[in-house]
Coordinates of C-alpha atoms in Angstrom, one line a residue:
X1 CA 0.1 0.0 0.0
X2 CA 1.3 3.5 -0.7
X3 CA 1.1 7.2 -1.6
X4 CA 3.2 7.9 -4.7
X5 CA 6.0 10.4 -4.3
X6 CA 5.0 11.1 -0.6
X7 CA 8.4 9.8 0.7
X8 CA 10.5 12.2 -1.3
X9 CA 8.0 15.0 -0.4
X10 CA 8.4 14.5 3.3
X11 CA 12.0 14.2 2.9
X12 CA 12.1 17.6 1.2
X13 CA 9.7 19.4 3.5
X14 CA 11.0 17.9 6.8
X15 CA 14.7 17.1 6.2
X16 CA 15.7 17.1 9.8
X17 CA 13.8 13.9 10.6
X18 CA 16.1 11.8 8.3
X19 CA 19.5 10.2 8.7
X20 CA 21.1 8.7 5.6
X21 CA 24.2 6.6 6.0
X22 CA 26.1 3.6 4.6
X23 CA 24.6 0.2 4.5
X24 CA 27.1 -1.1 7.0
X25 CA 26.7 1.6 9.6
X26 CA 25.7 0.1 13.0
X27 CA 22.3 1.1 14.7
X28 CA 24.3 2.4 17.7
X29 CA 26.0 5.1 15.4
X30 CA 22.5 5.9 13.9
X31 CA 20.9 6.4 17.3
X32 CA 23.9 8.4 18.5
X33 CA 23.1 10.9 15.7
X34 CA 19.5 11.3 16.9
X35 CA 20.6 11.7 20.4
X36 CA 23.3 14.3 19.8
X37 CA 21.5 16.3 17.1
X38 CA 17.9 16.1 18.2
X39 CA 17.9 15.1 21.9
X40 CA 16.1 11.8 21.4
X41 CA 16.7 9.5 24.5
X42 CA 17.4 6.3 22.6
X43 CA 20.4 4.0 22.5
X44 CA 19.0 0.8 21.1
X45 CA 16.0 -0.8 19.3
X46 CA 13.9 -3.2 21.4
X47 CA 11.4 -4.4 18.8
X48 CA 12.0 -4.7 15.0
X49 CA 9.2 -5.2 12.6
X50 CA 9.6 -6.4 9.0
X51 CA 7.2 -5.8 6.2
X52 CA 8.3 -9.1 4.5
X53 CA 6.8 -8.4 1.1
X54 CA 9.3 -5.6 0.5
X55 CA 12.2 -8.2 1.3
X56 CA 10.5 -10.9 -0.9
X57 CA 10.1 -8.6 -4.0
X58 CA 13.7 -7.3 -3.5
X59 CA 15.1 -10.9 -3.2
X60 CA 13.2 -12.0 -6.3
X61 CA 14.4 -9.0 -8.4
X62 CA 18.0 -9.7 -7.4
X63 CA 17.9 -13.4 -8.1
X64 CA 16.0 -13.0 -11.4
X65 CA 17.6 -9.7 -12.5
X66 CA 14.6 -7.5 -13.0
X67 CA 13.2 -4.3 -11.5
X68 CA 16.1 -2.7 -9.4
X69 CA 18.5 -5.3 -10.6
X70 CA 17.5 -5.2 -14.3
X71 CA 21.1 -4.6 -15.4
X72 CA 22.7 -7.3 -13.3
X73 CA 24.7 -9.9 -15.1
X74 CA 24.9 -13.4 -13.7
X75 CA 26.6 -16.5 -15.0
X76 CA 24.3 -19.1 -13.8
X77 CA 20.6 -19.8 -14.1
X78 CA 18.5 -18.5 -11.1
X79 CA 16.2 -20.8 -9.2
X80 CA 13.4 -20.4 -6.7
X81 CA 15.4 -22.1 -4.0
X82 CA 18.0 -19.3 -4.4
X83 CA 15.1 -16.8 -3.9
X84 CA 13.9 -18.5 -0.8
X85 CA 17.5 -18.3 0.7
X86 CA 17.9 -14.8 -0.4
X87 CA 14.8 -13.8 1.6
X88 CA 16.1 -15.2 4.8
X89 CA 19.6 -14.0 4.1
X90 CA 18.2 -10.4 3.8
X91 CA 16.3 -10.8 7.1
X92 CA 19.6 -11.9 8.8
X93 CA 21.3 -8.9 7.3
X94 CA 18.7 -6.5 8.5
X95 CA 18.7 -8.1 11.9
X96 CA 22.4 -7.7 12.3
X97 CA 22.1 -4.0 11.3
X98 CA 19.3 -3.1 13.7
X99 CA 20.1 -5.6 16.5
X100 CA 16.7 -5.8 18.1
X101 CA 17.0 -6.7 21.8
X102 CA 13.6 -8.1 22.6
X103 CA 11.4 -8.9 19.5
X104 CA 11.6 -9.6 15.8
X105 CA 8.1 -9.3 14.1
X106 CA 7.8 -10.6 10.6
X107 CA 4.6 -9.8 8.6
X108 CA 3.8 -11.1 5.2
X109 CA 0.8 -9.9 3.3
X110 CA -2.2 -12.2 3.6
X111 CA -5.7 -11.8 2.0
X112 CA -6.3 -8.0 2.0
X113 CA -9.5 -5.9 2.0
X114 CA -11.5 -5.4 -1.2
X115 CA -10.1 -1.9 -2.0
X116 CA -6.6 -3.2 -2.0
X117 CA -7.6 -6.2 -4.1
X118 CA -9.0 -3.8 -6.7
X119 CA -5.7 -2.0 -6.7
X120 CA -3.7 -5.2 -7.0
X121 CA -5.9 -6.2 -9.9
X122 CA -4.9 -3.0 -11.7
X123 CA -1.2 -3.5 -11.0
X124 CA -1.1 -7.2 -12.2
X125 CA -3.1 -6.5 -15.2
X126 CA -1.0 -3.3 -15.9
X127 CA 2.1 -5.2 -16.9
X128 CA 0.1 -7.6 -19.1
X129 CA -1.2 -4.8 -21.4
X130 CA 0.6 -4.0 -24.7
X131 CA 0.4 -0.2 -24.6
X132 CA 0.2 0.3 -28.4
X133 CA -2.9 -2.0 -28.6
X134 CA -4.4 -2.1 -25.1
X135 CA -4.6 -5.8 -25.4
X136 CA -3.7 -8.6 -23.1
X137 CA -0.4 -10.0 -24.2
X138 CA -0.1 -13.7 -23.4
X139 CA 3.6 -13.7 -23.9
X140 CA 4.3 -10.8 -21.7
X141 CA 5.4 -11.8 -18.3
X142 CA 2.9 -10.3 -15.8
X143 CA 4.0 -7.6 -13.5
X144 CA 7.6 -7.6 -12.9
X145 CA 7.0 -4.0 -12.1
X146 CA 4.9 -4.3 -8.9
X147 CA 7.8 -3.8 -6.5
X148 CA 7.5 -2.7 -2.9
X149 CA 11.3 -2.5 -2.9
X150 CA 11.2 0.3 -5.4
X151 CA 9.9 2.8 -2.9
X152 CA 7.3 3.7 -5.3
X153 CA 3.6 2.6 -5.2
X154 CA 2.5 2.8 -8.8
X155 CA 3.3 0.6 -11.9
X156 CA 7.0 0.6 -12.9
X157 CA 8.3 0.7 -16.4
X158 CA 9.2 -2.7 -17.9
X159 CA 13.0 -2.1 -17.7
X160 CA 14.1 -5.8 -17.4
X161 CA 16.9 -6.7 -19.9
X162 CA 18.1 -9.9 -18.4
X163 CA 17.1 -13.3 -20.2
X164 CA 16.2 -14.6 -16.7
X165 CA 13.6 -12.0 -15.9
X166 CA 11.0 -13.9 -17.8
X167 CA 11.5 -17.0 -15.6
X168 CA 9.8 -15.4 -12.6
X169 CA 6.4 -14.0 -12.4
X170 CA 6.1 -11.5 -9.5
X171 CA 2.4 -12.0 -9.3
X172 CA 3.3 -15.2 -7.6
X173 CA 4.1 -13.1 -4.5
X174 CA 0.4 -13.4 -3.5
X175 CA -1.2 -15.3 -0.7
X176 CA -1.6 -19.1 -1.2
X177 CA 0.3 -19.4 -4.4
X178 CA 2.7 -22.4 -4.7
X179 CA 5.6 -19.9 -4.5
X180 CA 4.4 -18.4 -1.2
X181 CA 3.5 -21.8 0.2
X182 CA 7.0 -23.1 -0.4
X183 CA 8.5 -19.8 0.9
X184 CA 6.4 -20.1 4.0
X185 CA 7.9 -23.6 4.7
X186 CA 11.4 -22.2 4.2
X187 CA 10.9 -19.2 6.6
X188 CA 9.4 -21.6 9.4
X189 CA 12.6 -23.7 9.1
X190 CA 14.7 -20.4 9.3
X191 CA 12.9 -19.3 12.5
X192 CA 14.2 -22.3 14.5
X193 CA 17.7 -20.7 14.1
X194 CA 16.8 -17.2 15.3
X195 CA 18.0 -16.2 18.8
X196 CA 15.8 -13.3 19.4
X197 CA 12.1 -13.8 20.2
X198 CA 10.1 -13.8 16.9
X199 CA 6.5 -13.5 15.9
X200 CA 5.9 -14.6 12.4
X201 CA 2.5 -13.7 10.6
X202 CA 2.4 -15.6 7.4
X203 CA 0.5 -15.3 4.2
X204 CA -2.2 -17.5 5.7
X205 CA -3.0 -14.9 8.3
X206 CA -5.3 -12.2 6.8
X207 CA -4.3 -8.6 6.4
X208 CA -1.6 -6.5 4.7
X209 CA 1.8 -6.9 6.4
X210 CA 2.0 -3.2 7.3
X211 CA -1.5 -3.4 9.0
X212 CA -0.5 -6.5 10.9
X213 CA 2.3 -4.6 12.4
X214 CA 0.2 -1.7 13.3
X215 CA -2.5 -3.9 14.8
X216 CA 0.1 -5.5 17.0
X217 CA 1.3 -2.0 18.2
X218 CA -2.3 -0.8 18.9
X219 CA -3.4 -4.0 20.7
X220 CA -0.2 -3.9 22.9
X221 CA 0.2 -0.2 23.3
X222 CA 0.5 -0.2 27.1
X223 CA 3.4 -2.8 26.8
X224 CA 5.1 -1.3 23.8
X225 CA 4.9 2.5 24.5
X226 CA 8.0 2.3 26.8
X227 CA 9.9 0.4 24.1
X228 CA 12.0 1.7 21.1
X229 CA 10.7 0.3 17.6
X230 CA 12.3 -0.1 14.2
X231 CA 10.1 -0.8 11.3
X232 CA 11.5 -1.8 8.0
X233 CA 9.3 -1.2 4.9
X234 CA 9.3 0.8 1.7
X235 CA 5.8 2.0 1.4
X236 CA 5.2 5.7 2.2
X237 CA 2.1 4.6 4.0
X238 CA 4.4 3.7 6.9
X239 CA 4.7 7.4 7.7
X240 CA 0.9 7.8 8.2
X241 CA 0.4 4.4 9.8
X242 CA 3.2 5.0 12.4
X243 CA 1.9 8.5 13.1
X244 CA -1.7 7.0 13.5
X245 CA -0.6 4.6 16.2
X246 CA 0.3 7.4 18.6
X247 CA 3.1 5.2 19.8
X248 CA 6.3 6.9 20.6
X249 CA 9.9 5.9 19.8
X250 CA 9.4 4.7 16.3
X251 CA 12.0 4.7 13.6
X252 CA 11.5 3.8 10.0
X253 CA 14.2 1.8 8.3
X254 CA 14.6 2.0 4.5
X255 CA 17.0 1.0 1.9
X256 CA 17.9 3.0 -1.2
X257 CA 19.1 0.4 -3.7
X258 CA 20.2 3.1 -6.1
X259 CA 23.2 4.0 -3.9
X260 CA 23.1 1.2 -1.4
X261 CA 22.4 3.5 1.5
X262 CA 20.3 3.1 4.6
X263 CA 17.7 5.8 5.6
X264 CA 16.4 6.1 9.1
X265 CA 13.4 8.3 10.0
X266 CA 12.3 9.4 13.3
X267 CA 8.5 9.4 13.6
X268 CA 8.8 11.4 16.8
X269 CA 10.7 14.2 15.0
X270 CA 8.1 14.1 12.2
X271 CA 5.3 14.4 14.7
X272 CA 7.2 17.3 16.4
X273 CA 7.8 19.0 13.0
X274 CA 4.1 18.7 11.9
X275 CA 2.8 20.1 15.2
X276 CA 5.1 23.1 14.9
X277 CA 4.2 23.6 11.3
X278 CA 0.5 23.2 11.4
X279 CA -0.8 24.3 14.8
X280 CA -2.9 27.3 15.4
X281 CA -5.7 28.5 17.7
X282 CA -8.3 26.5 15.7
X283 CA -6.5 23.2 16.3
X284 CA -4.1 23.5 19.1
X285 CA -4.4 19.7 20.1
X286 CA -1.4 17.7 19.0
X287 CA -3.2 14.4 18.5
X288 CA -5.7 16.1 16.3
X289 CA -3.2 17.8 14.1
X290 CA -1.5 14.4 13.5
X291 CA -4.8 12.7 12.7
X292 CA -5.8 15.6 10.4
X293 CA -2.5 15.3 8.6
X294 CA -3.1 11.7 8.0
X295 CA -6.5 12.6 6.5
X296 CA -4.8 15.2 4.3
X297 CA -2.4 12.7 2.9
X298 CA -5.4 10.4 2.0
X299 CA -6.8 13.3 -0.1
X300 CA -3.9 13.3 -2.5
X301 CA -4.3 9.7 -3.4
X302 CA -3.4 6.2 -2.3
X303 CA -4.0 2.6 -3.0
X304 CA -7.7 2.9 -2.3
X305 CA -8.7 6.3 -3.7
X306 CA -7.6 8.4 -6.6
X307 CA -6.5 11.9 -5.7
X308 CA -9.1 14.5 -5.8
X309 CA -9.5 15.8 -9.4
X310 CA -6.8 18.2 -10.3
X311 CA -4.6 17.0 -7.4
X312 CA -2.2 14.9 -9.5
X313 CA 1.0 17.0 -8.8
X314 CA 1.5 15.8 -5.3
X315 CA 4.5 18.0 -4.0
X316 CA 2.8 21.1 -5.3
X317 CA -0.7 20.2 -4.0
X318 CA 0.6 19.1 -0.6
X319 CA 2.3 22.4 0.0
X320 CA -0.9 24.2 -1.0
X321 CA -3.2 22.0 1.2
X322 CA -0.9 22.0 4.2
X323 CA -0.5 25.9 4.0
X324 CA -4.3 26.2 3.8
X325 CA -4.7 23.8 6.8
X326 CA -2.3 25.8 8.9
X327 CA -4.6 28.9 8.5
X328 CA -7.9 26.9 8.8
X329 CA -9.7 27.3 12.1
X330 CA -11.4 23.9 12.5
X331 CA -10.3 20.3 13.1
X332 CA -10.9 17.8 10.4
X333 CA -11.1 14.7 12.8
X334 CA -12.3 14.0 16.3
X335 CA -12.0 10.8 18.3
X336 CA -10.3 9.2 15.3
X337 CA -13.2 9.9 12.9
X338 CA -13.7 12.5 10.1
X339 CA -15.9 15.5 11.0
X340 CA -17.6 15.5 7.7
X341 CA -19.0 19.0 7.9
X342 CA -15.6 20.5 8.8
X343 CA -14.0 18.6 6.0
X344 CA -16.6 20.0 3.6
X345 CA -15.8 23.5 4.8
X346 CA -12.0 22.8 4.4
X347 CA -12.8 21.8 0.8
X348 CA -14.6 25.1 0.4
X349 CA -11.6 26.9 1.7
X350 CA -9.4 25.0 -0.7
X351 CA -11.5 26.3 -3.6
X352 CA -9.5 29.6 -3.3
X353 CA -6.5 27.6 -4.5
X354 CA -8.3 25.7 -7.3
X355 CA -7.2 28.2 -10.0
X356 CA -3.6 28.0 -8.9
X357 CA -3.6 24.1 -9.0
X358 CA -5.3 24.1 -12.4
X359 CA -2.8 26.7 -13.7
X360 CA 0.0 24.4 -12.5
X361 CA -1.5 21.4 -14.4
X362 CA -1.7 23.4 -17.6
X363 CA 1.9 24.4 -17.3
X364 CA 2.8 20.7 -16.7
X365 CA 0.5 19.5 -19.6
X366 CA 3.4 19.7 -22.1
X367 CA 4.9 16.6 -20.3
X368 CA 1.7 14.6 -20.8
X369 CA 1.9 11.4 -22.9
X370 CA -1.7 12.1 -24.1
X371 CA -3.4 15.4 -23.7
X372 CA -6.2 15.8 -21.1
X373 CA -9.2 17.0 -23.1
X374 CA -10.7 18.6 -20.0
X375 CA -7.7 20.8 -19.6
X376 CA -7.4 21.5 -23.3
X377 CA -10.9 22.4 -23.9
X378 CA -11.1 24.7 -20.9
X379 CA -7.8 26.5 -21.5
X380 CA -7.6 29.7 -23.5
X381 CA -4.3 30.9 -24.9
X382 CA -3.4 34.6 -25.6
X383 CA -0.8 37.3 -25.6
X384 CA -0.7 39.8 -22.7
X385 CA 1.9 42.6 -22.6
X386 CA 3.8 40.8 -25.3
X387 CA 3.9 37.5 -23.2
X388 CA 2.2 34.2 -24.0
X389 CA -0.3 33.3 -21.4
X390 CA -2.8 30.4 -20.8
X391 CA -5.9 30.7 -18.6
X392 CA -8.3 28.0 -17.6
X393 CA -12.1 28.4 -17.0
X394 CA -12.8 26.4 -13.9
X395 CA -16.5 25.8 -14.5
X396 CA -15.9 24.7 -18.1
X397 CA -13.0 22.5 -16.8
X398 CA -15.4 20.8 -14.3
X399 CA -18.0 20.1 -16.9
X400 CA -15.4 18.8 -19.4
X401 CA -13.9 16.6 -16.7
X402 CA -17.1 14.8 -15.8
X403 CA -18.1 14.4 -19.5
X404 CA -14.7 12.9 -20.3
X405 CA -14.2 10.7 -17.2
X406 CA -17.8 9.6 -16.3
X407 CA -19.6 10.1 -19.7
X408 CA -22.0 12.7 -18.0
X409 CA -22.2 14.9 -15.0
X410 CA -25.6 13.7 -13.6
X411 CA -24.1 11.3 -11.0
X412 CA -21.9 13.8 -9.2
X413 CA -23.7 13.2 -5.9
X414 CA -23.2 9.5 -6.1
X415 CA -19.5 9.9 -6.8
X416 CA -19.1 12.4 -3.9
X417 CA -20.9 10.0 -1.5
X418 CA -18.6 7.2 -2.5
X419 CA -15.6 9.4 -2.1
X420 CA -16.5 10.6 1.3
X421 CA -17.2 7.0 2.4
X422 CA -13.7 6.2 1.1
X423 CA -12.1 9.0 3.2
X424 CA -14.1 7.7 6.2
X425 CA -13.1 4.1 5.4
X426 CA -9.4 4.8 5.0
X427 CA -9.2 6.9 8.2
X428 CA -10.8 4.0 10.2
X429 CA -8.5 1.5 8.5
X430 CA -5.4 3.5 9.4
X431 CA -6.6 4.5 13.0
X432 CA -8.4 1.3 14.3
X433 CA -8.3 -1.4 11.7
X434 CA -10.4 -2.5 8.8
X435 CA -14.1 -1.3 9.2
X436 CA -15.5 -3.3 6.2
X437 CA -13.7 -6.0 4.2
X438 CA -16.1 -5.7 1.2
X439 CA -16.4 -2.0 0.6
X440 CA -14.5 -0.4 -2.2
X441 CA -14.6 2.8 -4.3
X442 CA -16.6 1.9 -7.5
X443 CA -15.2 4.5 -9.8
X444 CA -11.9 4.9 -11.8
X445 CA -11.9 8.6 -11.2
X446 CA -12.5 11.1 -8.4
X447 CA -15.0 14.0 -8.0
X448 CA -13.9 17.6 -8.2
X449 CA -13.2 19.9 -5.2
X450 CA -16.2 22.1 -5.9
X451 CA -18.5 19.2 -5.7
X452 CA -17.0 17.7 -2.6
X453 CA -17.4 21.2 -1.0
X454 CA -21.1 21.2 -1.8
X455 CA -21.9 17.6 -0.8
X456 CA -23.2 17.0 2.8
X457 CA -22.0 13.6 3.9
X458 CA -23.7 11.6 6.6
X459 CA -21.3 8.9 7.9
X460 CA -22.5 5.4 7.2
X461 CA -22.4 2.2 9.3
X462 CA -19.7 0.0 8.0
X463 CA -20.5 -3.8 8.0
X464 CA -17.2 -5.1 9.3
X465 CA -17.3 -8.7 7.8
X466 CA -14.2 -10.9 7.3
X467 CA -11.6 -11.6 4.6
X468 CA -12.6 -13.6 1.5
X469 CA -10.9 -17.0 0.9
X470 CA -7.5 -17.0 -0.7
X471 CA -8.8 -18.5 -3.9
X472 CA -11.4 -15.7 -4.2
X473 CA -8.6 -13.1 -4.0
X474 CA -6.5 -14.9 -6.5
X475 CA -9.4 -15.0 -9.0
X476 CA -10.1 -11.3 -8.3
X477 CA -6.6 -10.0 -8.8
X478 CA -4.9 -12.2 -11.4
X479 CA -4.9 -11.7 -15.1
X480 CA -5.4 -14.7 -17.4
X481 CA -1.6 -14.7 -18.1
X482 CA -1.2 -15.7 -14.5
X483 CA -3.7 -18.6 -14.7
X484 CA -1.0 -21.2 -13.8
X485 CA -1.1 -19.7 -10.2
X486 CA -4.8 -20.8 -9.8
X487 CA -5.5 -24.3 -8.6
X488 CA -6.3 -26.4 -11.8
X489 CA -9.9 -27.0 -10.9
X490 CA -10.7 -23.3 -10.9
X491 CA -8.6 -22.2 -14.0
X492 CA -11.6 -22.5 -16.4
X493 CA -13.4 -19.7 -14.5
X494 CA -10.7 -17.4 -15.7
X495 CA -10.0 -19.0 -19.2
X496 CA -13.3 -20.2 -20.4
X497 CA -15.3 -17.8 -22.6
X498 CA -18.5 -19.3 -21.2
X499 CA -17.4 -18.9 -17.6
X500 CA -19.8 -17.0 -15.3
X501 CA -16.7 -14.8 -14.5
X502 CA -15.6 -14.2 -18.1
X503 CA -16.6 -10.6 -18.0
X504 CA -13.8 -10.0 -15.3
X505 CA -11.1 -11.2 -17.7
X506 CA -11.3 -9.1 -20.8
X507 CA -9.0 -9.7 -23.8
X508 CA -8.7 -6.0 -24.4
X509 CA -8.3 -3.3 -21.8
X510 CA -8.3 0.5 -22.4
X511 CA -5.3 2.2 -20.7
X512 CA -6.2 5.8 -20.0
X513 CA -3.1 7.9 -20.3
X514 CA -4.7 11.3 -20.5
X515 CA -2.8 13.8 -18.3
X516 CA -0.1 11.2 -17.4
X517 CA 3.6 11.9 -17.5
X518 CA 4.6 8.2 -17.6
X519 CA 2.9 5.0 -18.8
X520 CA 2.8 3.4 -15.4
X521 CA 0.7 6.3 -14.1
X522 CA -2.1 5.4 -16.5
X523 CA -5.5 4.1 -15.3
X524 CA -6.7 0.6 -16.6
X525 CA -10.4 0.8 -17.2
X526 CA -11.0 -2.7 -15.9
X527 CA -14.3 -3.9 -14.6
X528 CA -14.5 -4.0 -10.9
X529 CA -14.9 -7.5 -9.5
X530 CA -17.9 -8.6 -7.4
X531 CA -16.7 -10.9 -4.7
X532 CA -20.1 -12.6 -4.2
X533 CA -20.1 -13.7 -7.9
X534 CA -16.6 -15.1 -7.5
X535 CA -17.6 -16.9 -4.3
X536 CA -20.6 -18.4 -5.9
X537 CA -18.6 -19.6 -8.9
X538 CA -16.0 -21.2 -6.6
X539 CA -18.9 -22.9 -4.6
X540 CA -20.4 -24.2 -7.7
X541 CA -17.0 -25.8 -8.7
X542 CA -16.5 -27.3 -5.2
X543 CA -20.1 -28.7 -5.2
X544 CA -19.6 -30.2 -8.6
X545 CA -16.2 -31.8 -7.6
X546 CA -17.9 -33.3 -4.5
X547 CA -20.5 -34.9 -6.6
X548 CA -17.8 -36.3 -8.9
X549 CA -16.0 -37.7 -5.9
X550 CA -19.1 -39.4 -4.5
X551 CA -19.7 -41.0 -7.9
X552 CA -16.2 -42.1 -8.2

């Protein structure tokens, strides 16, 4: 899970919270820096938490020479067993660097909530699409680009040049695949050799790895609040999740594979910087400021919601939104829930910056792969005082935007309702855990700022529920090119044109690149999956197999 470009943004805005060093620097030297430079009273790490999927992706890339290791040259043919060993070797390496005194917590992604599955479906299909034709290419290895180890959370360009890259399908790094089952067995053997107390949450345990870590911190807050914590993970969401726990003494541990350096981030220092930056008479409470900041980060886009329309340039928009919040007189959250009326008023306040944001987008439009018709049709060019100028009509842009993205502008209220529900859902997911395993945002695009400022949202009652079966998630997220990862008895549901699920596996998929500066920023216009239909299809197959077994 992640927020594209957020890590670099926070690094720029709050540079004092970071310490970058060589990959072999001991944790004692790192903490010495934070003690001497910032007065933090820490000299060791008690508990160390690993987002294992980041390690798994990195190990697979290194072994099979793709992604961050696309230019690596190796003399021997790679194997899966080498990947398994690389995963545990990397765990060993990180443990030696951080030297946890009390606990090692290893969390692998299990079955995740529906919004994340819809996102994973986009990513896995994304690398199976031939850009020139928007068709599913059966020869193209599915997403070698979905890489948590990249530090980015959107599709990566297909840069692999090694002949070995096609031997591994990174989609296999999904719960219950044969690859993950074998890796799980390997990790369990490895755990017998570890000297520090270890908790291992495998792919069989539901939930995203990063959220398993946060659930552990929340459920044990009284015991852990006096400890020091290191969290290894490369999703920018860890900033928001760590802030949301309200647990002190957390350090994020990251690797930059480009220059083989280690980055350490103090969440306490980030919290201190945010409070100093954003506090005013309207929101003097420190906890509220932090929760409001988490909500603001959600508004600029993540794995579950697209950014608000026109909010594509994250660094620029974040500066605008945070500066507006620092002058805003009302809190956006209370008791870890959004205050919908105050959020609406904040959107009204942000309308004062809509022209500035749109002008920025017009200036950036020369970088777009495909022109954005909403911007183009609403922009007027001219000469003023001998200087070429471009101006955009906001009302015309809004109308053109809805016409282009949604086909009409008569469903604005429905879109706004869904978007507010999304803000509400994500806040609860970050602050207290998943409120509804089935909900998801049912549109490929977001509403405009003006419509969000006009819509009066009434919070809904989420249904809770539970995670779907692993086979249901696999059928929901995998493209037909990854059918070999599906148990044989279910593959026809994905491949047979007469399957009740055939509509979810189109042979051609439109990739919307309007307004995008890179191909991997595009939006795949895939149909959203209905879990109940998949569950029924799986049940029908199971029932049929039981009847065959009885006859046999």
